[in-house]
XYZ file of C-alpha atoms in Angstrom:
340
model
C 0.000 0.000 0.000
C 1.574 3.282 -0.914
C 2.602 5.199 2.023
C 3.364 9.161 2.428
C 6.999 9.997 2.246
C 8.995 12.619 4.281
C 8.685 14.928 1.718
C 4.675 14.295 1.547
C 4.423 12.602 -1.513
C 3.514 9.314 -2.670
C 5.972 6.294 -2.653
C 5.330 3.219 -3.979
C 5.290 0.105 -1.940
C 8.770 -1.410 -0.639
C 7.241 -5.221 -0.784
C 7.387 -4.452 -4.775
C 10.755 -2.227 -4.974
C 12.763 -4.062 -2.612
C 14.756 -2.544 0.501
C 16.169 0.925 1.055
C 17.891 2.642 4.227
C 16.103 5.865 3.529
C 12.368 6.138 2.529
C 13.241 8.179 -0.855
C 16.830 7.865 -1.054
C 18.056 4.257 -2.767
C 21.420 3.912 -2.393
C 22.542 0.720 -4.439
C 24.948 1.096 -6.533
C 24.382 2.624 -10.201
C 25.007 1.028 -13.562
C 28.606 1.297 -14.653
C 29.887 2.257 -11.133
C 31.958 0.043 -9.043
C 31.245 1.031 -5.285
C 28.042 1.738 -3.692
C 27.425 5.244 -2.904
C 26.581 4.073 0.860
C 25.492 0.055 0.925
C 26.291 -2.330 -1.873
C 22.629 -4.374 -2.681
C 22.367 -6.756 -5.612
C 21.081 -4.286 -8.521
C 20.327 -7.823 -11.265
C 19.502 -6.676 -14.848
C 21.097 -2.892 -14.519
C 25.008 -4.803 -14.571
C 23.623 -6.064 -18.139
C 25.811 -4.962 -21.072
C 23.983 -2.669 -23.193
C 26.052 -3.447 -26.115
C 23.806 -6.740 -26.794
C 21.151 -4.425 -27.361
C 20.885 -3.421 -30.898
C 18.821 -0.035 -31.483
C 20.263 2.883 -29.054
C 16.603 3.764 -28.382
C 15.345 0.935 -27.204
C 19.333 0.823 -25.270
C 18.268 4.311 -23.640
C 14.829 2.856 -22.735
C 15.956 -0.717 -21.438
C 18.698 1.196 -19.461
C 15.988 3.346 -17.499
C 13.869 0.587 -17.012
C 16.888 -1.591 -15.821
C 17.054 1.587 -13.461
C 13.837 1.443 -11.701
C 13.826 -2.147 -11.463
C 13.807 -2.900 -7.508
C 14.264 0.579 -6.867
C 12.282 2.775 -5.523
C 10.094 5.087 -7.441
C 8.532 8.040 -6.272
C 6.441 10.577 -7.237
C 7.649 13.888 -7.312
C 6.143 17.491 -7.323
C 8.026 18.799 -10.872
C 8.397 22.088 -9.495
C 10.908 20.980 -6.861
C 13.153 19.279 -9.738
C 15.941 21.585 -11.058
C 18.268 20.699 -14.045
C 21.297 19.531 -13.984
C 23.885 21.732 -12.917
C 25.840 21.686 -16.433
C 22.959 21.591 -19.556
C 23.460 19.386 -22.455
C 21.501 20.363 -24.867
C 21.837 23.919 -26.290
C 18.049 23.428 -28.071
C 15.007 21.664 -27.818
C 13.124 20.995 -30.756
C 9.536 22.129 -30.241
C 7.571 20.019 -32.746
C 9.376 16.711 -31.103
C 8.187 18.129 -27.762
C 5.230 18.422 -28.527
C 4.911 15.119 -29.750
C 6.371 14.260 -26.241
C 3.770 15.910 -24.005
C 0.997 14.277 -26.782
C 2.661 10.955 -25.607
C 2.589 11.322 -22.220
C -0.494 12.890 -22.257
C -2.381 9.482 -23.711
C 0.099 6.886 -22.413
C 1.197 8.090 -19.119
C 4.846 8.427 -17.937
C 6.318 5.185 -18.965
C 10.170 5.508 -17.789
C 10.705 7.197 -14.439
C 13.740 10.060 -14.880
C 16.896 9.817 -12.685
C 17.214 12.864 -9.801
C 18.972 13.001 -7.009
C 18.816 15.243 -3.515
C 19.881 19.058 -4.369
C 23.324 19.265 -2.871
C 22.980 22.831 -1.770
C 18.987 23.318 -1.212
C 17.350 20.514 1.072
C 13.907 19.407 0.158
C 14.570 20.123 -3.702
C 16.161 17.707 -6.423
C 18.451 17.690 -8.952
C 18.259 16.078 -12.723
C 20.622 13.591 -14.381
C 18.391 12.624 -17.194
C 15.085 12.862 -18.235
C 14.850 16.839 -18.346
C 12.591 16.660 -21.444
C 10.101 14.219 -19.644
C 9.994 16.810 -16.680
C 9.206 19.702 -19.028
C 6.303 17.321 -20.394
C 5.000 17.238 -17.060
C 5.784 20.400 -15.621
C 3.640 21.628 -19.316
C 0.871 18.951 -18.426
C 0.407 18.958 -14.830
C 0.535 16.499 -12.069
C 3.486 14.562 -10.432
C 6.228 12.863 -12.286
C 7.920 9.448 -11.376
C 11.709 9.584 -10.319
C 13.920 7.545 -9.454
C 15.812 9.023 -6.402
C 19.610 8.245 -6.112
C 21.951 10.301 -3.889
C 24.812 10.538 -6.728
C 28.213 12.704 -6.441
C 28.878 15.321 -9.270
C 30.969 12.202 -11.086
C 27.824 10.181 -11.192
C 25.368 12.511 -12.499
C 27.061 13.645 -15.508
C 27.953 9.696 -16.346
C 24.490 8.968 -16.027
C 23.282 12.041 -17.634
C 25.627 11.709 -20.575
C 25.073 7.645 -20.872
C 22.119 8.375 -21.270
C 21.330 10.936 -24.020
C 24.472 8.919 -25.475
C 22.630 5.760 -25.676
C 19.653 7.215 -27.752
C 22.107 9.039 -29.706
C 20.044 12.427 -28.738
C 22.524 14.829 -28.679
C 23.985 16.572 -31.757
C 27.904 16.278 -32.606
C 28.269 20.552 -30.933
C 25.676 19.414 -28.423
C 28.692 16.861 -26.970
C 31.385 18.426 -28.205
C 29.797 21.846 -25.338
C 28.643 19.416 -23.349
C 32.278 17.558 -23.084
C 33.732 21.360 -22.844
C 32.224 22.658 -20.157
C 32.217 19.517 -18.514
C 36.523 20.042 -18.513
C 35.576 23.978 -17.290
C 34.410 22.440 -14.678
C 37.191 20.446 -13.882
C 36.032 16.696 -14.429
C 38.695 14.989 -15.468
C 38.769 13.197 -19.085
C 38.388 9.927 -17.644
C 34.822 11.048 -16.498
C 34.339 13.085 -19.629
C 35.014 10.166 -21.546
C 32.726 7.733 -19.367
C 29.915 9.964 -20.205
C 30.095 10.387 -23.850
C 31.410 6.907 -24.276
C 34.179 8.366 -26.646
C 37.697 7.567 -26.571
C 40.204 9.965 -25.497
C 41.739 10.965 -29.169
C 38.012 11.843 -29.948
C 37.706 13.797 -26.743
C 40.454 15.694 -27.535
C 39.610 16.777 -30.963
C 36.238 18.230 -29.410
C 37.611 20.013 -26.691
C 39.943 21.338 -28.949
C 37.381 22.531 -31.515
C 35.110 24.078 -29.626
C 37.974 26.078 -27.746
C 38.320 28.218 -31.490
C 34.604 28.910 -31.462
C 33.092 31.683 -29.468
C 30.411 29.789 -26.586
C 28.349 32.936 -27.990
C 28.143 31.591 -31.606
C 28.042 28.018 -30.709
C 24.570 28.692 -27.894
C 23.243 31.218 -30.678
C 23.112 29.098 -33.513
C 22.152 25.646 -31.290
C 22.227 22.300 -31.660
C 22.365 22.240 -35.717
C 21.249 19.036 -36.021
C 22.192 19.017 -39.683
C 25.435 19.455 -39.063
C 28.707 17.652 -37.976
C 31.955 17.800 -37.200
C 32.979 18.779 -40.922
C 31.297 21.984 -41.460
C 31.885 23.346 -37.643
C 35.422 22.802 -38.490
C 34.665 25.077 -41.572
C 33.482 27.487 -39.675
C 36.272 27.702 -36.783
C 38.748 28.606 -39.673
C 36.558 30.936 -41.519
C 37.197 32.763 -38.130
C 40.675 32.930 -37.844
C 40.101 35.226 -40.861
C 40.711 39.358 -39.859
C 37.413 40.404 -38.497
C 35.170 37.458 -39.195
C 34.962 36.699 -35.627
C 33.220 39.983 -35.320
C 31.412 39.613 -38.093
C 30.003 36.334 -37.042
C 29.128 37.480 -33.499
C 27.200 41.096 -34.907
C 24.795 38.426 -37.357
C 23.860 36.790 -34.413
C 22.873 39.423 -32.496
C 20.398 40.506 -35.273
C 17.015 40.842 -33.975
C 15.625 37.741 -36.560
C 18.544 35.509 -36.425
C 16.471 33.882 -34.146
C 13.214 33.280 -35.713
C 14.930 30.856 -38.185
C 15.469 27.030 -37.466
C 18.646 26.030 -35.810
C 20.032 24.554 -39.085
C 19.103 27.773 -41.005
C 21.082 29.885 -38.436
C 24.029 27.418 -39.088
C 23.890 28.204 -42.811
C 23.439 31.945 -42.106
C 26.696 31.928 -40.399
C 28.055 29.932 -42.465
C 27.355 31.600 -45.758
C 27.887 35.040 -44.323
C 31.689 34.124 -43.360
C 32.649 32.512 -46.612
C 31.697 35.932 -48.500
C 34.487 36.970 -50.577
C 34.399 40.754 -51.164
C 35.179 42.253 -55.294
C 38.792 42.834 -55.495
C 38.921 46.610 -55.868
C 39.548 47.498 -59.871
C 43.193 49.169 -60.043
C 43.815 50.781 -63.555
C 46.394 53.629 -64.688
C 45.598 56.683 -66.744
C 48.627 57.708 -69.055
C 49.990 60.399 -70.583
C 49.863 61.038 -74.455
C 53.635 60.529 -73.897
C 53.004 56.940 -72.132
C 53.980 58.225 -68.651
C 51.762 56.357 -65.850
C 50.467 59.636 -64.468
C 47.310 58.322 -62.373
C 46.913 54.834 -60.549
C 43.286 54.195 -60.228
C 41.752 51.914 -57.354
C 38.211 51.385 -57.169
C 36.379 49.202 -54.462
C 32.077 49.572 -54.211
C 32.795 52.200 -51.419
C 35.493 54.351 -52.719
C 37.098 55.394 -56.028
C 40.977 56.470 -55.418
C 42.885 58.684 -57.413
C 46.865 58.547 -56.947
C 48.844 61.396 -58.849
C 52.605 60.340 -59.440
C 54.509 63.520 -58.846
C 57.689 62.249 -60.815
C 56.041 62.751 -63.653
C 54.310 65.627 -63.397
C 54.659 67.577 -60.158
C 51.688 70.200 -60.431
C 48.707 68.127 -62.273
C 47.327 66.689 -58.663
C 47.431 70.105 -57.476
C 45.519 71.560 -60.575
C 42.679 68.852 -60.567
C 42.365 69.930 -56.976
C 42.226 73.176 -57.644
C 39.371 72.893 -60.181
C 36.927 70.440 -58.325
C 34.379 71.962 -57.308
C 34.031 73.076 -61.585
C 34.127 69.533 -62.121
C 31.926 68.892 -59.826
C 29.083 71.736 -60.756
C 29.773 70.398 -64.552
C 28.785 66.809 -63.035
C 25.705 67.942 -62.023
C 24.412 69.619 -65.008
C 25.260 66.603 -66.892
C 22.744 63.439 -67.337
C 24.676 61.084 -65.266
C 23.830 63.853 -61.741
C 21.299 62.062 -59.755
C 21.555 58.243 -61.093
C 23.452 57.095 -57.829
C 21.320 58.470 -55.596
């Protein structure tokens, strides 16, 4: 019979979870972890491999459920869940969670998410995975299912990268941030690697790649699910380029860079960077005697005039002299006006 826990919500009965020290808190140990966080208990189907399953969705799914198994799981006011303290995902798509919510809306919650107690604000948890189930819920109302586990820092960013790595969620910038700030925050690689189930050569080139693009651009533009490696390579040397890096960071800014899809603001970037501007037209105007009098340089901005004084000392100084006739002859011709 469910009971009331100390945090006055509703617990499901122990007979069918199995054992726990703490009404809320389970403390066996969790998948791919070697010690028990307090008291080692016999966890069964979550030390199975999840390399002998074949389709990384039904991995992510079987891993969860694996994960609840004789646990306990609880039902949790949403609003007392916060995310995790370093985000994954730079984007959310809105048409797949919608489609989410729709789900959960017919079918229920089917796969409890993975929290743990806040570390710095008792009575309130803390997200490894399932942040896009508990913005279904929080949308739709009502309590969510958790499973409670009192993880270290280490733990909840394995999990929470395991995870989204098993359903292949996450876009190639998506880890390669993820892995970044992960390093910012002074995990070591070992754990880095653990979490994105990458080796360390792999590691490296993301960390390294996403150090030459500004965390501006990268959260800006978002998760670019079109894109790879490949063409955010592109883009990190299209930056190293005089003022592109500026240039990149002002389109951004732009009031309806937004509006457009997270792909389109790739290609925006993208294409605006690899703009190559008209080489300004140079020509010389001779003399009837073949001297190279004037060099000409002409860009869509300005027209230069350069007088070489070798050859004739005075001749700048005399067109100077007589612009502003030039100028009021300009105007009375038919070409005054077409510019404007």
């Amino acid at each position: 019979m469910a009971r009331k826990n100390i945090f006055g919500l509703a617990e499901t009965d122990p007979a069918t979870t199995g054992e726990i020290d703490h009404p809320l808190v389970n403390t066996r140990p969790l998948a791919g972890f070697d010690k028990p966080l307090r008291r080692a208990t016999p966890v069964g189907a979550i030390s199975q491999s999840l390399g002998g399953i074949n389709e990384k969705a039904q991995r992510a799914d079987e891993l969860e459920k694996q994960l609840a198994k004789g646990q306990t799981v609880v039902e949790l006011d949403p609003l007392l869940i916060d995310s995790s303290f370093v985000m994954d995902r730079l984007s959310v798509n809105t048409e797949d969670q919608e489609t989410l919510v729709a789900q959960i809306r017919e079918h229920g919650q089917q796969v409890p998410i993975l929290v743990r107690p806040h570390p710095e604000m008792p009575g309130r948890f803390q997200v490894a995975y399932g942040h896009r189930r508990l913005a279904a819920i929080k949308q739709i109302g009502g309590a969510i299912k958790a499973v409670v586990r009192d993880l270290s820092d280490e733990q909840l960013v394995v999990s929470q990268g395991q995870e989204n790595n098993a359903r292949t969620d996450l876009t190639f910038i998506e880890r390669s941030f993820f892995a970044f700030r992960l390093e910012a925050r002074q995990f070591n690689r070992d754990i880095i690697m653990s979490a994105l189930g990458v080796d360390k050569a792999a590691l490296s080139r993301m960390i390294a790649l996403v150090n030459r693009l500004p965390g501006e651009l990268i959260e800006a533009i978002g998760a670019a699910p079109g894109f790879g490696r490949t063409r955010w390579a592109e883009i990190a040397d299209l930056l190293e380029e005089p003022g592109k890096r500026a240039k990149a960071i002002k389109l951004v800014q732009a009031p309806d860079f937004q509006t457009m899809t997270s792909d389109e603001r790739f290609q925006a970037v993208y294409d605006d960077l690899r703009k190559v501007k008209d080489k300004a037209r140079t020509a010389v105007w001779k003399t009837s005697k073949g001297g190279k009098l004037v060099r000409i340089s002409e860009t869509e901005a300005k027209l230069n005039l350069a007088f070489d004084k070798s050859i004739e000392p005075e001749f700048g100084s005399f067109v100077e002299a007589r612009l502003s006739a030039l100028y009021d002859e300009f105007m009375q011709s038919d070409r005054a006006g077409k510019g404007d």
